CSV table of C-alpha atoms in Angstrom, one decimal:
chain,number,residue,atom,x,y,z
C,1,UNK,CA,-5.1,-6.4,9.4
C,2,UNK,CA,-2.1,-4.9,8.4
C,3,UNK,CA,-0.7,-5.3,5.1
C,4,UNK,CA,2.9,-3.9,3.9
C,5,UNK,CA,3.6,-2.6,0.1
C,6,UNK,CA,7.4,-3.5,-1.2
C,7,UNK,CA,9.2,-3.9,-4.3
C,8,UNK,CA,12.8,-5.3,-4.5
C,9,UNK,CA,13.5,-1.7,-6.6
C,10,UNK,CA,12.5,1.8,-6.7
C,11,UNK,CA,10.2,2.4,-9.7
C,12,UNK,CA,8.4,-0.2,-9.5
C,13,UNK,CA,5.1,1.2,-9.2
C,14,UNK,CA,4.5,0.3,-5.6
C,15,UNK,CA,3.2,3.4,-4.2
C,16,UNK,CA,0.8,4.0,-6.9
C,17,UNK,CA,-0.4,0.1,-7.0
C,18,UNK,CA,-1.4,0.9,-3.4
C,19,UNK,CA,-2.9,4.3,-4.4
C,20,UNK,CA,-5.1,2.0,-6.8
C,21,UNK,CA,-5.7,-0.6,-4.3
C,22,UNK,CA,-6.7,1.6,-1.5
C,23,UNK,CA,-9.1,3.6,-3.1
C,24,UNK,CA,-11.0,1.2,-5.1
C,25,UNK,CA,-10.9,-1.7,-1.6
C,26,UNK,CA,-13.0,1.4,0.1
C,27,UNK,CA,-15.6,1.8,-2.7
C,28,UNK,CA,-15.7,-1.9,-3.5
C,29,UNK,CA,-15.3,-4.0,-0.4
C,30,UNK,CA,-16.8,-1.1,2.1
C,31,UNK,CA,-13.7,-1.6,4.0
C,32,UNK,CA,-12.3,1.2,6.6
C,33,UNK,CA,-9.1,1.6,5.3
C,34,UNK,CA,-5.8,3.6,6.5
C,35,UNK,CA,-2.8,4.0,4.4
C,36,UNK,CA,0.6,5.3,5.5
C,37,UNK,CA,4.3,5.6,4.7
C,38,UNK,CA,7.4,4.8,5.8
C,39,UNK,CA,9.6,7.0,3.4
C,40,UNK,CA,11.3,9.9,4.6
C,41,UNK,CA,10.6,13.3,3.3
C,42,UNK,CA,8.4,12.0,0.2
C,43,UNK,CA,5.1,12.5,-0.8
C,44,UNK,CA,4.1,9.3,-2.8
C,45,UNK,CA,0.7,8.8,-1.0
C,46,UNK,CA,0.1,12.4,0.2
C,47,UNK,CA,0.2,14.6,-2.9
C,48,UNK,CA,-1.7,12.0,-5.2
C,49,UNK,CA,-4.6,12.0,-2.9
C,50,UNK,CA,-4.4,15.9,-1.3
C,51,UNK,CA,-2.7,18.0,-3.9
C,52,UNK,CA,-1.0,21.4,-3.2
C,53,UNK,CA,-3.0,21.5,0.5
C,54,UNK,CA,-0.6,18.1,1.4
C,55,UNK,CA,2.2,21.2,1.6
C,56,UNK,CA,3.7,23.4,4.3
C,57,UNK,CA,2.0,23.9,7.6
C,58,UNK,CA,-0.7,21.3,7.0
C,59,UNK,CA,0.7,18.2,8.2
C,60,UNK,CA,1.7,20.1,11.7
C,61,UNK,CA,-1.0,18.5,13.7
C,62,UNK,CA,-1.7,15.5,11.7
C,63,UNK,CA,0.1,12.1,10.4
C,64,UNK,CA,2.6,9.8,11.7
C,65,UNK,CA,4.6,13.1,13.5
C,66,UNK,CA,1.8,14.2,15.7
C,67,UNK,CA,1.1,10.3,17.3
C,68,UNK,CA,5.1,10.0,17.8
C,69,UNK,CA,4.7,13.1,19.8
C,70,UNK,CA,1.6,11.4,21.8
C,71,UNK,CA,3.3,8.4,22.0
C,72,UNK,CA,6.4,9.9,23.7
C,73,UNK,CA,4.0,11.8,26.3
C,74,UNK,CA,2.0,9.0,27.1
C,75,UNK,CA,-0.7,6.2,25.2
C,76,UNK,CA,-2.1,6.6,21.9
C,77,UNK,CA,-5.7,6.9,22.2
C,78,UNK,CA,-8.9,6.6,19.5
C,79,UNK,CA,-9.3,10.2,19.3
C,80,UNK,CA,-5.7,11.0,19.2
C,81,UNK,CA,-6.0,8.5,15.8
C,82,UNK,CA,-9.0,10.2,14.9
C,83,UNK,CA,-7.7,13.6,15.0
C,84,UNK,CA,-3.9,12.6,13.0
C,85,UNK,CA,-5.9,10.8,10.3
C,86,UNK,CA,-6.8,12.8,7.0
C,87,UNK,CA,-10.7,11.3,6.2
C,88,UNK,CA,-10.4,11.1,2.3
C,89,UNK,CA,-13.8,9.6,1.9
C,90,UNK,CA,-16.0,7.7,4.4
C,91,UNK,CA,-14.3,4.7,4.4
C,92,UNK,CA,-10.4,6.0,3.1
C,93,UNK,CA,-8.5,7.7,5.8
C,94,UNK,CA,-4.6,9.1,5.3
C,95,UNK,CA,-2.1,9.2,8.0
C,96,UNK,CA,0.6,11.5,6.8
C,97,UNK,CA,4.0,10.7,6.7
C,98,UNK,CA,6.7,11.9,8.7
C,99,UNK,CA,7.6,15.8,7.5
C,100,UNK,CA,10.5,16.2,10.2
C,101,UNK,CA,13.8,17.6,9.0
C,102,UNK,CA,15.4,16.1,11.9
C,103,UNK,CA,16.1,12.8,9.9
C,104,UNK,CA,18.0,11.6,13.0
C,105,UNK,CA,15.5,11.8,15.1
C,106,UNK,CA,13.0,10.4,12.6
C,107,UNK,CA,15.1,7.2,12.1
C,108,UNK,CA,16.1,7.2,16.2
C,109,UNK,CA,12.7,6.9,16.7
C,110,UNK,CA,12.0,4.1,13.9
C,111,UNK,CA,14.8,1.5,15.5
C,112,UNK,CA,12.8,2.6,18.8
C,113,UNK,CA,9.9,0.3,17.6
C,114,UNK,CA,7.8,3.8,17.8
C,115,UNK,CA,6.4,3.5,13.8
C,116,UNK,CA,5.6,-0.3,14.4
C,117,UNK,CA,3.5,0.4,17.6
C,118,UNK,CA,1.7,2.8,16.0
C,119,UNK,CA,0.8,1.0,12.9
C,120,UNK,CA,0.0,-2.1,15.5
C,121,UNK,CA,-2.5,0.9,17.0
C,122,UNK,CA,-3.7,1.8,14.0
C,123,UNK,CA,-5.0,-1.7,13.7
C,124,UNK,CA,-7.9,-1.4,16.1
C,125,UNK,CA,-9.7,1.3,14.5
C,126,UNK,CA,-9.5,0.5,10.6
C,127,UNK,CA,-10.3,-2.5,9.1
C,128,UNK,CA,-6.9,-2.2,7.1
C,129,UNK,CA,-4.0,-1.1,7.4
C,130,UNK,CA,-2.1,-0.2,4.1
C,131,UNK,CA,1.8,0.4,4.3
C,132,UNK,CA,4.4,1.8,1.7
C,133,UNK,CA,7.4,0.8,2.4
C,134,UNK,CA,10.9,1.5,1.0
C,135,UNK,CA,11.7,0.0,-1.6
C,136,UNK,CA,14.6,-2.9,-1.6
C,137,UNK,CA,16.5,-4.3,1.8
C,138,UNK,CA,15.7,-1.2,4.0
C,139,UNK,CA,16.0,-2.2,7.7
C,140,UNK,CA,12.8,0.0,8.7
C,141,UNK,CA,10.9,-1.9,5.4
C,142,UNK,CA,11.6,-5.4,6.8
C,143,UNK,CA,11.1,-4.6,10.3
C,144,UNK,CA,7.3,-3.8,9.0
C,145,UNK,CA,7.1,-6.7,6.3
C,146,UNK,CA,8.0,-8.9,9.3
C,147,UNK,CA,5.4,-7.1,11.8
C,148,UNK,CA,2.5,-7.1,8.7
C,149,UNK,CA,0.0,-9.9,8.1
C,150,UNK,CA,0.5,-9.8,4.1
C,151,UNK,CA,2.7,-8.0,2.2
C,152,UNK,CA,2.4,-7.1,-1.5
C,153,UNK,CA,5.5,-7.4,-3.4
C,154,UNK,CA,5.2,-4.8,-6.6
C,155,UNK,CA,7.2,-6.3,-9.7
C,156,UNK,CA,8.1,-5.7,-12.9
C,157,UNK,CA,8.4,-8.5,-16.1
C,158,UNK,CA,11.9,-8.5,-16.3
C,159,UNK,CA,13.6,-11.3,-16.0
C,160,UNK,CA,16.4,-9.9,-13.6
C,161,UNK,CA,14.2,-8.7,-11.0
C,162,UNK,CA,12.1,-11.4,-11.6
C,163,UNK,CA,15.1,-14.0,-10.9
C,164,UNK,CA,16.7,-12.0,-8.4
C,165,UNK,CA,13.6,-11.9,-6.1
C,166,UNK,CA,12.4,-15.4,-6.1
C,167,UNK,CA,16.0,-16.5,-5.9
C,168,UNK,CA,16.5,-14.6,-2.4
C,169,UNK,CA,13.5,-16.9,-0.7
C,170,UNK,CA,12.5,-13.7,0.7
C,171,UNK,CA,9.4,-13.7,2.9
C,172,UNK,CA,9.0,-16.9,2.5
C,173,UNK,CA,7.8,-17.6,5.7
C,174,UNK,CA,5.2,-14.3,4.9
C,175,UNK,CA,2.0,-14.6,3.0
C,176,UNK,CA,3.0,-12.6,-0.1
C,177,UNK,CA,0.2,-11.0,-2.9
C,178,UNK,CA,2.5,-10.7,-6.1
C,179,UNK,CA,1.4,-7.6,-8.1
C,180,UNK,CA,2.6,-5.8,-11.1
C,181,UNK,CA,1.4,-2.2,-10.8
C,182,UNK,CA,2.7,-1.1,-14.4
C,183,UNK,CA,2.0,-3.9,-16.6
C,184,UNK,CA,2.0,-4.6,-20.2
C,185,UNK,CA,-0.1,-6.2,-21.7
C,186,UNK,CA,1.6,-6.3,-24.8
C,187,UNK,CA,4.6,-8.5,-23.1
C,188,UNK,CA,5.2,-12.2,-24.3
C,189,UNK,CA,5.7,-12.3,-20.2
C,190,UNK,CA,2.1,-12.4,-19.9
C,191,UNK,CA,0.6,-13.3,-15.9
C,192,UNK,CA,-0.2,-17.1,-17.6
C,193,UNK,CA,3.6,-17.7,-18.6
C,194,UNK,CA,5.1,-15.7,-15.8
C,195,UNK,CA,3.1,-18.1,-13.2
C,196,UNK,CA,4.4,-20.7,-15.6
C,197,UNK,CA,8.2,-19.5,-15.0
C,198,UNK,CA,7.9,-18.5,-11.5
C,199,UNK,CA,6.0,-21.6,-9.7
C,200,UNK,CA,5.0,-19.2,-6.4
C,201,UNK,CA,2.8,-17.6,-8.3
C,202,UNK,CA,-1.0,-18.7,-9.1
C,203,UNK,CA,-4.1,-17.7,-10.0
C,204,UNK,CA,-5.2,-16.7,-6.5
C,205,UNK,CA,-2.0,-14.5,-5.5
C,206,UNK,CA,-1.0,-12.7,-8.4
C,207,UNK,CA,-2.5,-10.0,-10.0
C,208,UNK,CA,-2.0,-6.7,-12.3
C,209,UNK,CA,-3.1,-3.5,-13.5
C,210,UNK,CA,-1.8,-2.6,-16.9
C,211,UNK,CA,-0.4,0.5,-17.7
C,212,UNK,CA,-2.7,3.3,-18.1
C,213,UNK,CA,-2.1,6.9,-19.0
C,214,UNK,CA,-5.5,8.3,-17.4
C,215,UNK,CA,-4.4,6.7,-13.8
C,216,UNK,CA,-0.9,8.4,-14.8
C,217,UNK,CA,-2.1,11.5,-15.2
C,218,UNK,CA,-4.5,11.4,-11.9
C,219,UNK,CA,-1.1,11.3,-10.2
C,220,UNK,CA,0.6,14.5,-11.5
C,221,UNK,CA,-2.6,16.7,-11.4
C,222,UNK,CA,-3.1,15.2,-8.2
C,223,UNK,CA,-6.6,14.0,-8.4
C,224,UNK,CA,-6.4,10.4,-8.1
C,225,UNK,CA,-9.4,10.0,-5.9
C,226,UNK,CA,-11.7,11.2,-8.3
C,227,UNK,CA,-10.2,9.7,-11.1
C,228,UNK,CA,-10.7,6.1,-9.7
C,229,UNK,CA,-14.1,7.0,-7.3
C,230,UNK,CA,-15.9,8.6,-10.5
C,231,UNK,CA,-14.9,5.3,-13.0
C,232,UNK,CA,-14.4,2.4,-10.8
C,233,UNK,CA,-17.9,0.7,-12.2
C,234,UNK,CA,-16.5,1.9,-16.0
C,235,UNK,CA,-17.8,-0.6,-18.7
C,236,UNK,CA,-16.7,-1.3,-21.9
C,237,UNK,CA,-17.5,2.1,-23.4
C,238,UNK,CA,-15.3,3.7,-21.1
C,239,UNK,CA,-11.7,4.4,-22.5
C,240,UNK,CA,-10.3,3.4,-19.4
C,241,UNK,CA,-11.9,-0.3,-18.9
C,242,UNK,CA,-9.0,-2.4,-19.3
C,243,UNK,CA,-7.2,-0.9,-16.6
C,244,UNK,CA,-10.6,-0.8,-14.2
C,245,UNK,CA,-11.9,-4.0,-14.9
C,246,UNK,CA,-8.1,-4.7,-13.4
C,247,UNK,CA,-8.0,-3.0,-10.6
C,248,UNK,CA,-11.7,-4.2,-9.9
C,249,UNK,CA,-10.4,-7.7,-10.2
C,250,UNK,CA,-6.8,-7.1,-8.2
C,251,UNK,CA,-8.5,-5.5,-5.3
C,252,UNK,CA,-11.4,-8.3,-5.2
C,253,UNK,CA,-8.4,-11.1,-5.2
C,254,UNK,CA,-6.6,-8.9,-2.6
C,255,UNK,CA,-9.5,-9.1,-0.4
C,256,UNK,CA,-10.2,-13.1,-0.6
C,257,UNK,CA,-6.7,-13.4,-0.2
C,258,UNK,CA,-6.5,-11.8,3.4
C,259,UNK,CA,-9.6,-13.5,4.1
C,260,UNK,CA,-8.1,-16.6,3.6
C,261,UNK,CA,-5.1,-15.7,5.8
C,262,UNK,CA,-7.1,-14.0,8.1
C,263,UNK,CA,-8.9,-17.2,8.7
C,264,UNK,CA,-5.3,-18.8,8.9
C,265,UNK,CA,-4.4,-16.5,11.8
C,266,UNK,CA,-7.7,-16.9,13.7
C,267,UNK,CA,-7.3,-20.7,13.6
C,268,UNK,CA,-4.1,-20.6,14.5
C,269,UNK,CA,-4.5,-18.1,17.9
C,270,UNK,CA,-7.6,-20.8,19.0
């Protein structure tokens, strides 16, 4: 299954909402899970999860640049996947974004279809596939919102956004996961009056994770693996339990929710 990450705006917290997800989905649910990129040049999943190794040469024979390359010369195969993907843990897997300089090639290749089939490839090996798009009406983002099976739209509780997005009717025809990666709890626009003002959203596909300066951190220093793999069972003597008794909850909803519309899509192909 494959499932895209968008927000209407940069700074949203999408990128690190799927960091979150990711990780705690393939502790939790046992899931083999493989998350990716479409943004050019940036390191939003890669330095988070490798650190100052995710630099230079490293990428040379790995991630999304290495299976365009195969999939110019001929079919992608298992072990072609197998040797592009960075194993994180046993069930987490990266495939590296693109690190070309050549963005006219890069983008050439996107309105090609070539990112798409891949991701459609990556599909048959992982039971998830994790996406972070650009943020707002990118034409590479759609293309893969349209191509996913879900797609998690990161928001924020502001009004503006808020009204703006559900205004557009976009995705509607899309089964959409409404998350707020950087939430505050403190907010009168709490998750109970924002499903109140915002009627597409309900208990069973919304979701947040509250702001938390630990998980912040685990970003700069790079170490977000650890930081979430060493605390996802934290109780309430932990420091850190609001934000993952959250993200426990989040990525349990995420996972009845694409069970559900993975049940939808099985019907539906019978």
């Amino acid at each position: 299954m494959k499932i895209a990450f968008w927000s209407p705006l940069h700074g949203t917290g999408a990128s690190s909402g799927l960091l979150a997800v990711a990780v705690a989905l393939s502790i939790l649910d046992s899931k083999k899970i493989v998350v990716s990129q479409t943004h050019y040049n940036l390191n939003n999943l890669e330095r988070p999860l490798l650190g100052s190794i995710g630099n230079g040469d490293f990428f040379r024979d790995t991630g999304v640049d290495a299976l365009l390359r195969f999939f110019k010369s001929g079919n992608i195969t298992e072990e072609h996947i197998e040797n592009c993907s960075i194993k994180m843990s046993e069930t987490l897997y990266l495939l590296a974004g693109t690190k070309t300089t050549n963005r006219e090639g890069f983008e050439s290749s996107m309105h090609k279809g070539m990112l798409l089939h891949i991701f459609s490839c990556l599909e048959k090996y992982f039971d998830m596939v994790l996406v972070d798009t650009n943020s707002g009406n990118n034409e590479l983002s759609m293309r893969v919102v349209e191509e996913c099976d879900a797609v998690v739209v990161s928001l924020r509780q502001n009004r503006d956004m808020l009204d703006s997005f559900f205004e557009s009717g976009l995705f509607e025809d899309k089964h959409i996961f409404y998350m707020f990666p950087d939430f505050d709890p403190e907010s009168r626009y709490s998750m109970h009056n924002l499903r109140t003002l915002y009627k597409k959203m309900n208990s069973g596909n919304s979701s947040f994770l509250p702001h938390n300066t630990g998980y912040m951190d685990a970003i700069c220093d790079e170490k977000v693996l650890k930081f979430i793999s060493s605390n996802i069972d934290a109780d309430k003597t932990v420091q850190d339990y609001a934000f993952f008794c959250s993200l426990r909850k989040t990525a349990l909803m995420i996972t009845e929710f694409l069970k559900i519309r993975l049940l939808d899509k099985t019907q539906g192909e019978v």
